[in-house]
């Protein structure tokens, strides 16, 4: 009943701010739960994939093994791209800019592209969390300021102003500030936690890509 009363008392600006905070909260929590699943799977998959790769007798066998381990497609695209370059390098050279450089340069290019694709999947949603964390308090503050102004204007038109008449509307307006903080705090915490996970996985992927390039640059027939 109190929530409905607060909603009816607010004007269009207050209601739009409340709906915007609700949309921010829903979007951030959807991203948080999705990234929790992603980080859990990615952390285990990268470790299993790198171990399975180095235990494989050949690149073709490694590709077959990684298909069952790499559920988030973080390691397998790098191996497939590097394997393709190694096989093309062993064949007759083609007159294209892509094959004009040395084998090491070609491997660096394709591994960099595959790594960027993997990092793009890992970092998905980080911008939204950062945006919600930085803007939600200001949206709540806007709702509070406008709600207080709207309440004071309405009471001034009614005549005498007392503490009892001011406390209720102002207190209801301050709820918007609390709502903004309630939306922003989980988003900021999630952004920082997921950023650490992404950085750790990124370091593992970069190390694997560097080792893979060195391996195939020296032994392209592996």
Coordinates of N, CA and C in Angstrom, one line a residue:
X1 N 0.8 -1.2 0.0 CA 0.0 0.0 0.0 C 0.9 1.3 0.0
X2 N 1.9 1.3 0.9 CA 2.8 2.4 0.9 C 3.5 2.6 -0.4
X3 N 3.9 1.5 -1.1 CA 4.6 1.6 -2.3 C 3.7 2.2 -3.4
X4 N 2.4 1.8 -3.4 CA 1.5 2.3 -4.3 C 1.2 3.8 -4.1
X5 N 1.2 4.1 -2.8 CA 1.0 5.6 -2.4 C 2.1 6.4 -2.9
X6 N 3.3 5.9 -2.7 CA 4.5 6.7 -3.2 C 4.5 6.8 -4.7
X7 N 4.1 5.8 -5.4 CA 4.0 5.8 -6.8 C 3.0 6.8 -7.3
X8 N 1.8 6.9 -6.6 CA 0.8 7.8 -7.1 C 1.1 9.2 -6.7
X9 N 1.9 9.4 -5.7 CA 2.2 10.8 -5.3 C 3.3 11.4 -6.2
X10 N 4.1 10.5 -6.8 CA 5.2 11.0 -7.6 C 4.7 11.4 -9.0
X11 N 5.4 12.4 -9.6 CA 5.0 12.8 -10.9 C 5.8 12.0 -12.0
X12 N 5.7 12.4 -13.2 CA 6.3 11.7 -14.3 C 7.8 11.5 -14.2
X13 N 8.5 12.5 -13.8 CA 9.9 12.5 -13.7 C 10.3 11.4 -12.6
X14 N 9.7 11.5 -11.5 CA 10.0 10.5 -10.4 C 9.7 9.1 -10.9
X15 N 8.6 8.9 -11.5 CA 8.2 7.5 -12.0 C 9.2 7.0 -13.1
X16 N 9.6 7.9 -14.0 CA 10.6 7.5 -15.0 C 11.9 7.2 -14.4
X17 N 12.3 7.9 -13.4 CA 13.6 7.6 -12.7 C 13.5 6.2 -12.0
X18 N 12.3 6.0 -11.3 CA 12.1 4.7 -10.7 C 12.1 3.5 -11.7
X19 N 11.5 3.7 -12.8 CA 11.5 2.7 -13.8 C 12.9 2.4 -14.4
X20 N 13.6 3.5 -14.6 CA 15.0 3.4 -15.1 C 15.9 2.6 -14.1
X21 N 15.7 2.9 -12.8 CA 16.5 2.2 -11.8 C 16.1 0.7 -11.8
X22 N 14.8 0.4 -12.0 CA 14.4 -1.0 -12.0 C 15.0 -1.7 -13.2
X23 N 15.0 -1.0 -14.4 CA 15.6 -1.6 -15.6 C 17.1 -1.9 -15.4
X24 N 17.8 -0.9 -14.8 CA 19.2 -1.1 -14.5 C 19.4 -2.2 -13.6
X25 N 18.6 -2.4 -12.6 CA 18.8 -3.5 -11.6 C 18.6 -4.8 -12.3
X26 N 17.5 -4.9 -13.0 CA 17.2 -6.2 -13.7 C 18.4 -6.6 -14.7
X27 N 18.8 -5.6 -15.5 CA 19.8 -5.8 -16.5 C 21.1 -6.2 -15.8
X28 N 21.5 -5.5 -14.7 CA 22.8 -5.8 -14.1 C 22.8 -7.2 -13.4
X29 N 21.6 -7.6 -12.8 CA 21.5 -8.9 -12.2 C 21.5 -10.0 -13.2
X30 N 20.9 -9.8 -14.4 CA 21.0 -10.8 -15.4 C 22.4 -11.0 -15.9
X31 N 23.2 -9.9 -16.1 CA 24.6 -10.0 -16.5 C 25.4 -10.7 -15.4
X32 N 25.1 -10.3 -14.1 CA 25.9 -10.9 -13.0 C 25.7 -12.4 -13.0
X33 N 24.5 -12.9 -13.1 CA 24.3 -14.4 -13.0 C 24.9 -15.0 -14.3
X34 N 24.7 -14.4 -15.4 CA 25.3 -15.0 -16.6 C 26.8 -15.0 -16.6
X35 N 27.5 -14.0 -16.0 CA 28.9 -14.0 -15.9 C 29.4 -14.9 -14.8
X36 N 28.7 -15.1 -13.8 CA 29.0 -16.1 -12.8 C 29.2 -17.5 -13.4
X37 N 28.2 -17.8 -14.3 CA 28.3 -19.1 -15.0 C 29.5 -19.1 -15.9
X38 N 29.7 -18.0 -16.7 CA 30.7 -18.0 -17.7 C 32.1 -18.1 -17.0
X39 N 32.3 -17.3 -15.9 CA 33.6 -17.3 -15.2 C 33.9 -18.7 -14.6
X40 N 32.9 -19.3 -14.1 CA 33.1 -20.7 -13.5 C 33.5 -21.7 -14.6
X41 N 32.8 -21.6 -15.7 CA 33.1 -22.6 -16.8 C 34.5 -22.2 -17.4
X42 N 34.7 -21.0 -17.6 CA 36.0 -20.6 -18.3 C 37.2 -20.9 -17.5
X43 N 37.1 -20.6 -16.2 CA 38.3 -20.9 -15.4 C 38.7 -22.4 -15.4
X44 N 37.7 -23.3 -15.3 CA 38.0 -24.7 -15.4 C 38.4 -25.2 -16.8
X45 N 37.7 -24.6 -17.8 CA 37.9 -25.1 -19.2 C 39.3 -24.7 -19.7
X46 N 39.8 -23.5 -19.3 CA 41.1 -23.1 -19.8 C 42.2 -24.0 -19.2
X47 N 42.1 -24.3 -17.9 CA 43.1 -25.1 -17.3 C 43.0 -26.5 -17.9
X48 N 41.8 -27.1 -18.1 CA 41.8 -28.4 -18.7 C 42.2 -28.4 -20.2
X49 N 41.9 -27.4 -20.9 CA 42.3 -27.4 -22.3 C 43.8 -27.3 -22.5
X50 N 44.4 -26.4 -21.7 CA 45.9 -26.3 -21.9 C 46.6 -27.6 -21.5
X51 N 46.1 -28.3 -20.4 CA 46.7 -29.6 -20.0 C 46.4 -30.6 -21.1
X52 N 45.2 -30.7 -21.7 CA 44.9 -31.6 -22.7 C 45.7 -31.4 -24.0
X53 N 45.9 -30.1 -24.3 CA 46.7 -29.8 -25.5 C 48.1 -30.3 -25.4
X54 N 48.8 -30.0 -24.3 CA 50.2 -30.4 -24.2 C 50.4 -31.9 -24.0
X55 N 49.3 -32.6 -23.7 CA 49.4 -34.1 -23.6 C 49.0 -34.7 -24.9
X56 N 48.6 -34.0 -25.9 CA 48.2 -34.5 -27.2 C 49.4 -34.8 -28.1
X57 N 49.4 -35.9 -28.9 CA 50.5 -36.3 -29.7 C 50.7 -35.4 -30.9
X58 N 49.6 -34.7 -31.4 CA 49.7 -33.8 -32.5 C 48.7 -32.7 -32.5
X59 N 48.8 -31.8 -33.4 CA 47.8 -30.7 -33.4 C 46.4 -31.2 -33.8
X60 N 46.3 -32.1 -34.7 CA 45.0 -32.7 -35.1 C 44.4 -33.4 -33.9
X61 N 45.2 -34.2 -33.1 CA 44.6 -34.8 -32.0 C 44.2 -33.8 -30.9
X62 N 45.0 -32.8 -30.8 CA 44.7 -31.7 -29.8 C 43.3 -31.1 -30.1
X63 N 43.1 -30.8 -31.4 CA 41.8 -30.2 -31.8 C 40.7 -31.1 -31.4
X64 N 40.8 -32.4 -31.6 CA 39.8 -33.3 -31.3 C 39.5 -33.4 -29.8
X65 N 40.6 -33.3 -29.0 CA 40.4 -33.3 -27.5 C 39.8 -32.1 -27.0
X66 N 40.2 -30.9 -27.6 CA 39.7 -29.6 -27.0 C 38.2 -29.4 -27.3
X67 N 37.7 -30.1 -28.3 CA 36.3 -29.9 -28.7 C 35.3 -30.4 -27.5
X68 N 35.8 -31.3 -26.7 CA 35.0 -31.8 -25.6 C 35.3 -31.0 -24.3
X69 N 36.3 -30.2 -24.3 CA 36.7 -29.5 -23.0 C 36.4 -28.0 -23.1
X70 N 36.5 -27.4 -24.3 CA 36.4 -26.0 -24.4 C 35.0 -25.6 -24.7
X71 N 34.1 -25.5 -23.6 CA 32.7 -25.2 -23.8 C 32.5 -23.8 -24.2
X72 N 33.3 -22.9 -23.8 CA 33.1 -21.5 -24.1 C 34.0 -21.0 -25.3
X73 N 34.6 -21.9 -26.0 CA 35.4 -21.6 -27.2 C 36.4 -20.5 -26.9
X74 N 37.3 -20.7 -25.9 CA 38.3 -19.8 -25.6 C 39.7 -20.2 -26.1
X75 N 40.0 -21.5 -26.1 CA 41.3 -22.0 -26.5 C 41.2 -22.6 -27.8
X76 N 40.1 -23.4 -28.1 CA 40.0 -24.1 -29.4 C 40.2 -23.2 -30.6
X77 N 39.6 -22.0 -30.7 CA 39.8 -21.1 -31.9 C 41.3 -20.8 -32.1
X78 N 42.1 -20.6 -31.1 CA 43.5 -20.3 -31.3 C 44.2 -21.5 -31.9
X79 N 43.9 -22.7 -31.4 CA 44.5 -23.9 -31.9 C 44.1 -24.2 -33.3
X80 N 42.9 -24.0 -33.6 CA 42.4 -24.2 -35.0 C 43.1 -23.2 -36.0
X81 N 43.1 -22.0 -35.6 CA 43.7 -21.0 -36.4 C 45.2 -21.2 -36.6
X82 N 45.9 -21.6 -35.5 CA 47.3 -21.8 -35.7 C 47.6 -23.1 -36.5
X83 N 46.8 -24.1 -36.3 CA 46.9 -25.3 -37.1 C 46.7 -25.0 -38.6
X84 N 45.7 -24.2 -38.9 CA 45.5 -23.8 -40.3 C 46.7 -23.1 -40.9
X85 N 47.3 -22.2 -40.2 CA 48.5 -21.5 -40.7 C 49.6 -22.4 -40.9
X86 N 49.8 -23.3 -39.9 CA 50.9 -24.3 -40.0 C 50.8 -25.2 -41.2
X87 N 49.5 -25.7 -41.5 CA 49.3 -26.5 -42.6 C 49.5 -25.8 -43.9
X88 N 49.0 -24.5 -44.0 CA 49.2 -23.7 -45.2 C 50.6 -23.4 -45.4
X89 N 51.4 -23.2 -44.4 CA 52.8 -22.9 -44.5 C 53.6 -24.1 -45.1
X90 N 53.1 -25.3 -44.7 CA 53.8 -26.5 -45.2 C 53.4 -26.8 -46.7
X91 N 52.3 -26.2 -47.2 CA 51.9 -26.4 -48.5 C 52.6 -25.4 -49.4
X92 N 52.2 -25.3 -50.7 CA 52.8 -24.4 -51.6 C 52.4 -22.9 -51.2
X93 N 53.3 -22.0 -51.2 CA 53.0 -20.6 -50.8 C 52.0 -20.0 -51.8
X94 N 51.1 -19.1 -51.3 CA 50.2 -18.4 -52.1 C 50.5 -17.0 -52.2
X95 N 50.2 -16.3 -53.3 CA 50.6 -14.9 -53.5 C 49.6 -14.0 -52.9
X96 N 49.5 -13.9 -51.6 CA 48.6 -13.0 -50.9 C 49.4 -12.3 -49.8
X97 N 48.8 -11.2 -49.3 CA 49.5 -10.5 -48.2 C 49.4 -11.2 -46.9
X98 N 48.4 -12.1 -46.8 CA 48.3 -12.9 -45.5 C 49.4 -13.9 -45.4
X99 N 50.0 -14.4 -46.5 CA 51.0 -15.3 -46.5 C 52.4 -14.7 -46.9
X100 N 52.4 -13.4 -47.0 CA 53.7 -12.8 -47.4 C 54.7 -12.8 -46.3
X101 N 54.3 -12.7 -45.1 CA 55.2 -12.7 -43.9 C 55.7 -14.1 -43.6
X102 N 56.6 -14.1 -42.6 CA 57.1 -15.4 -42.1 C 56.0 -16.1 -41.4
X103 N 56.3 -17.4 -41.1 CA 55.4 -18.2 -40.4 C 55.1 -17.7 -39.0
X104 N 56.2 -17.1 -38.3 CA 56.0 -16.5 -37.0 C 55.1 -15.3 -37.0
X105 N 55.2 -14.5 -38.1 CA 54.3 -13.4 -38.2 C 52.9 -13.8 -38.5
X106 N 52.7 -14.8 -39.3 CA 51.3 -15.3 -39.6 C 50.7 -15.8 -38.3
X107 N 51.5 -16.6 -37.6 CA 50.9 -17.2 -36.3 C 50.6 -16.1 -35.3
X108 N 51.4 -15.1 -35.2 CA 51.1 -14.0 -34.3 C 49.8 -13.3 -34.7
X109 N 49.6 -13.1 -36.0 CA 48.4 -12.4 -36.4 C 47.1 -13.2 -36.1
X110 N 47.1 -14.5 -36.5 CA 45.9 -15.3 -36.3 C 45.6 -15.6 -34.8
X111 N 46.7 -15.7 -34.0 CA 46.5 -16.0 -32.6 C 46.0 -14.7 -31.9
X112 N 46.5 -13.6 -32.3 CA 46.0 -12.3 -31.8 C 44.5 -12.1 -32.1
X113 N 44.1 -12.4 -33.3 CA 42.7 -12.3 -33.6 C 41.8 -13.2 -32.8
X114 N 42.3 -14.5 -32.7 CA 41.5 -15.5 -31.9 C 41.5 -15.1 -30.4
X115 N 42.6 -14.5 -29.9 CA 42.6 -14.1 -28.5 C 41.7 -12.9 -28.3
X116 N 41.6 -12.0 -29.2 CA 40.7 -10.9 -29.1 C 39.3 -11.3 -29.1
X117 N 39.0 -12.3 -29.9 CA 37.6 -12.9 -29.8 C 37.3 -13.5 -28.5
X118 N 38.2 -14.3 -27.9 CA 38.0 -14.9 -26.6 C 37.8 -13.8 -25.5
X119 N 38.6 -12.8 -25.6 CA 38.5 -11.7 -24.6 C 37.2 -11.0 -24.7
X120 N 36.8 -10.8 -26.0 CA 35.5 -10.1 -26.2 C 34.3 -10.9 -25.5
X121 N 34.4 -12.2 -25.6 CA 33.3 -13.0 -24.9 C 33.5 -12.9 -23.4
X122 N 34.7 -12.9 -22.9 CA 34.9 -12.8 -21.4 C 34.5 -11.5 -20.9
X123 N 34.7 -10.4 -21.6 CA 34.5 -9.0 -21.1 C 33.0 -8.6 -21.4
X124 N 32.2 -9.4 -22.1 CA 30.9 -9.0 -22.4 C 30.1 -8.7 -21.1
X125 N 29.4 -7.6 -21.0 CA 28.7 -7.2 -19.9 C 29.4 -6.3 -18.9
X126 N 30.7 -6.2 -19.0 CA 31.5 -5.3 -18.1 C 31.1 -3.9 -18.3
X127 N 30.9 -3.4 -19.5 CA 30.5 -2.0 -19.8 C 29.2 -1.7 -19.1
X128 N 28.2 -2.6 -19.2 CA 26.9 -2.4 -18.6 C 27.1 -2.3 -17.1
X129 N 27.8 -3.2 -16.5 CA 28.0 -3.1 -15.0 C 28.7 -1.8 -14.6
X130 N 29.7 -1.4 -15.4 CA 30.4 -0.1 -15.0 C 29.4 1.0 -15.2
X131 N 28.6 1.0 -16.3 CA 27.6 2.1 -16.5 C 26.6 2.2 -15.4
X132 N 26.0 1.0 -15.0 CA 25.0 1.0 -14.0 C 25.7 1.5 -12.6
X133 N 26.8 1.0 -12.3 CA 27.5 1.4 -11.1 C 27.8 2.8 -11.0
X134 N 28.1 3.5 -12.1 CA 28.4 4.9 -12.1 C 27.2 5.8 -12.2
X135 N 26.2 5.4 -12.8 CA 25.0 6.3 -13.1 C 23.8 6.1 -12.2
X136 N 23.7 4.9 -11.6 CA 22.5 4.6 -10.8 C 22.4 5.6 -9.6
X137 N 23.5 5.9 -8.9 CA 23.3 6.8 -7.8 C 22.8 8.2 -8.2
X138 N 23.3 8.6 -9.4 CA 22.8 10.0 -9.9 C 21.4 9.9 -10.3
X139 N 20.9 8.8 -10.9 CA 19.5 8.7 -11.2 C 18.7 8.7 -10.0
X140 N 19.1 8.0 -8.9 CA 18.4 8.0 -7.7 C 18.4 9.4 -7.0
X141 N 19.6 10.1 -7.1 CA 19.6 11.5 -6.6 C 18.7 12.4 -7.4
X142 N 18.6 12.2 -8.7 CA 17.7 13.1 -9.5 C 16.3 12.8 -9.0
X143 N 15.9 11.6 -8.8 CA 14.6 11.3 -8.3 C 14.3 11.9 -7.0
X144 N 15.3 11.9 -6.1 CA 15.1 12.4 -4.8 C 14.9 13.9 -4.8
X145 N 15.8 14.6 -5.6 CA 15.7 16.1 -5.7 C 14.4 16.5 -6.3
X146 N 14.1 15.8 -7.4 CA 12.8 16.2 -8.0 C 11.6 15.9 -7.1
X147 N 11.7 14.8 -6.4 CA 10.6 14.4 -5.5 C 10.4 15.4 -4.4
X148 N 11.5 15.9 -3.8 CA 11.5 16.9 -2.7 C 10.9 18.2 -3.3
X149 N 11.4 18.6 -4.5 CA 10.9 19.8 -5.1 C 9.4 19.7 -5.3
X150 N 9.0 18.6 -5.9 CA 7.5 18.4 -6.2 C 6.7 18.4 -4.9
X151 N 7.2 17.7 -3.8 CA 6.5 17.7 -2.6 C 6.4 19.1 -1.9
X152 N 7.5 19.8 -1.9 CA 7.5 21.2 -1.3 C 6.6 22.1 -2.1
X153 N 6.6 22.0 -3.4 CA 5.7 22.9 -4.2 C 4.3 22.6 -4.0
X154 N 3.9 21.3 -3.8 CA 2.5 20.9 -3.5 C 2.1 21.4 -2.2
X155 N 3.0 21.3 -1.2 CA 2.6 21.8 0.2 C 2.6 23.3 0.3
X156 N 3.4 24.0 -0.5 CA 3.4 25.4 -0.5 C 2.1 26.0 -1.1
X157 N 1.6 25.3 -2.1 CA 0.3 25.7 -2.6 C -0.9 25.4 -1.7
X158 N -0.6 24.5 -0.7 CA -1.7 24.1 0.2 C -1.8 25.1 1.4
X159 N -0.8 25.9 1.6 CA -0.9 26.8 2.7 C 0.2 26.6 3.7
X160 N -0.2 26.3 4.9 CA 0.7 26.2 6.1 C 1.6 24.9 5.9
X161 N 2.9 25.1 6.2 CA 3.8 24.0 6.1 C 4.3 23.7 7.5
X162 N 4.2 22.4 8.0 CA 4.7 22.0 9.3 C 5.6 20.8 9.1
X163 N 6.4 20.5 10.1 CA 7.3 19.3 10.1 C 6.6 18.0 9.7
X164 N 5.4 17.8 10.3 CA 4.7 16.6 10.1 C 4.3 16.5 8.6
X165 N 4.0 17.6 8.0 CA 3.6 17.5 6.6 C 4.8 17.4 5.6
X166 N 6.0 17.9 6.1 CA 7.1 17.8 5.3 C 7.8 16.5 5.4
X167 N 7.8 15.9 6.6 CA 8.6 14.7 6.8 C 8.2 13.5 5.9
X168 N 6.9 13.3 5.7 CA 6.4 12.2 4.9 C 6.8 12.3 3.5
X169 N 6.5 13.4 2.7 CA 6.9 13.4 1.3 C 8.4 13.4 1.1
X170 N 9.1 14.1 2.0 CA 10.6 14.2 1.9 C 11.2 12.8 2.1
X171 N 10.7 12.1 3.1 CA 11.2 10.8 3.4 C 10.9 9.8 2.3
X172 N 9.7 9.9 1.6 CA 9.4 9.1 0.5 C 10.4 9.4 -0.7
X173 N 10.7 10.7 -0.9 CA 11.6 11.1 -1.9 C 13.0 10.6 -1.7
X174 N 13.5 10.5 -0.4 CA 14.8 10.0 -0.1 C 14.9 8.5 -0.4
X175 N 13.8 7.8 -0.6 CA 13.9 6.4 -1.0 C 14.6 6.2 -2.3
X176 N 14.4 7.2 -3.2 CA 15.1 7.1 -4.5 C 16.6 7.1 -4.4
X177 N 17.1 7.8 -3.4 CA 18.6 7.8 -3.2 C 19.0 6.4 -2.8
X178 N 18.3 5.8 -1.8 CA 18.6 4.5 -1.4 C 18.5 3.5 -2.5
X179 N 17.4 3.6 -3.3 CA 17.3 2.7 -4.4 C 18.4 2.8 -5.4
X180 N 18.9 4.0 -5.7 CA 20.0 4.2 -6.6 C 21.3 3.5 -6.0
X181 N 21.5 3.6 -4.7 CA 22.7 3.0 -4.1 C 22.5 1.4 -4.2
X182 N 21.3 1.0 -3.9 CA 21.0 -0.5 -3.9 C 21.3 -1.1 -5.3
X183 N 21.0 -0.3 -6.4 CA 21.3 -0.8 -7.7 C 22.8 -0.7 -8.0
X184 N 23.4 0.4 -7.6 CA 24.8 0.6 -8.0 C 25.8 -0.3 -7.3
X185 N 25.6 -0.6 -6.0 CA 26.6 -1.3 -5.2 C 26.8 -2.7 -5.8
X186 N 25.8 -3.5 -6.0 CA 26.1 -4.9 -6.6 C 26.8 -4.8 -7.9
X187 N 26.4 -3.8 -8.8 CA 27.0 -3.7 -10.1 C 28.5 -3.4 -10.0
X188 N 28.9 -2.5 -9.0 CA 30.3 -2.1 -8.9 C 31.1 -3.3 -8.3
X189 N 30.5 -4.0 -7.3 CA 31.2 -5.1 -6.8 C 31.4 -6.2 -7.8
X190 N 30.4 -6.5 -8.6 CA 30.5 -7.5 -9.6 C 31.5 -7.1 -10.7
X191 N 31.5 -5.8 -11.1 CA 32.5 -5.4 -12.1 C 33.9 -5.6 -11.6
X192 N 34.2 -5.3 -10.3 CA 35.6 -5.5 -9.8 C 35.9 -6.9 -9.7
X193 N 35.0 -7.8 -9.2 CA 35.3 -9.2 -9.1 C 35.5 -9.9 -10.4
X194 N 34.6 -9.6 -11.4 CA 34.7 -10.2 -12.7 C 35.9 -9.7 -13.4
X195 N 36.3 -8.4 -13.2 CA 37.5 -7.9 -13.8 C 38.8 -8.7 -13.4
X196 N 38.8 -9.1 -12.1 CA 40.0 -9.9 -11.7 C 40.0 -11.2 -12.3
X197 N 38.8 -11.9 -12.4 CA 38.7 -13.2 -13.1 C 39.1 -13.0 -14.6
X198 N 38.6 -12.0 -15.3 CA 39.0 -11.8 -16.7 C 40.4 -11.6 -16.8
X199 N 41.1 -10.8 -16.0 CA 42.5 -10.6 -16.0 C 43.3 -11.8 -15.9
X200 N 42.9 -12.7 -14.9 CA 43.6 -13.9 -14.7 C 43.5 -14.9 -15.9
X201 N 42.3 -15.0 -16.4 CA 42.1 -15.9 -17.6 C 42.8 -15.3 -18.8
X202 N 42.8 -14.0 -19.0 CA 43.5 -13.4 -20.1 C 45.0 -13.7 -20.0
X203 N 45.6 -13.6 -18.8 CA 47.0 -13.9 -18.7 C 47.3 -15.4 -19.1
X204 N 46.4 -16.3 -18.7 CA 46.6 -17.7 -19.0 C 46.5 -17.9 -20.6
X205 N 45.5 -17.2 -21.2 CA 45.4 -17.4 -22.6 C 46.5 -16.8 -23.4
X206 N 47.0 -15.6 -22.9 CA 48.2 -15.0 -23.6 C 49.4 -15.9 -23.5
X207 N 49.6 -16.5 -22.3 CA 50.7 -17.4 -22.1 C 50.6 -18.6 -23.0
X208 N 49.4 -19.1 -23.1 CA 49.3 -20.3 -24.0 C 49.5 -19.9 -25.5
X209 N 49.0 -18.8 -25.9 CA 49.2 -18.3 -27.3 C 50.6 -18.1 -27.6
X210 N 51.4 -17.5 -26.6 CA 52.8 -17.3 -26.9 C 53.5 -18.7 -27.0
X211 N 53.2 -19.6 -26.1 CA 53.9 -20.9 -26.2 C 53.5 -21.7 -27.5
X212 N 52.2 -21.5 -27.9 CA 51.8 -22.2 -29.1 C 52.5 -21.6 -30.3
X213 N 52.7 -20.3 -30.3 CA 53.4 -19.7 -31.5 C 54.8 -20.1 -31.5
X214 N 55.5 -20.2 -30.4 CA 56.9 -20.6 -30.4 C 57.0 -22.1 -30.8
X215 N 56.1 -22.9 -30.4 CA 56.1 -24.3 -30.8 C 56.0 -24.5 -32.3
X216 N 55.0 -23.8 -32.9 CA 54.7 -24.0 -34.3 C 55.7 -23.2 -35.2
X217 N 56.3 -22.2 -34.7 CA 57.3 -21.4 -35.4 C 58.5 -22.3 -35.6
X218 N 58.8 -23.1 -34.6 CA 60.0 -23.9 -34.7 C 59.7 -25.3 -35.3
X219 N 58.5 -25.8 -35.1 CA 58.1 -27.1 -35.5 C 56.8 -27.1 -36.2
X220 N 56.7 -26.5 -37.4 CA 55.4 -26.3 -38.0 C 54.7 -27.7 -38.4
X221 N 55.4 -28.7 -38.4 CA 54.8 -30.0 -38.8 C 54.2 -30.7 -37.6
X222 N 54.2 -30.1 -36.4 CA 53.7 -30.8 -35.2 C 52.3 -31.2 -35.3

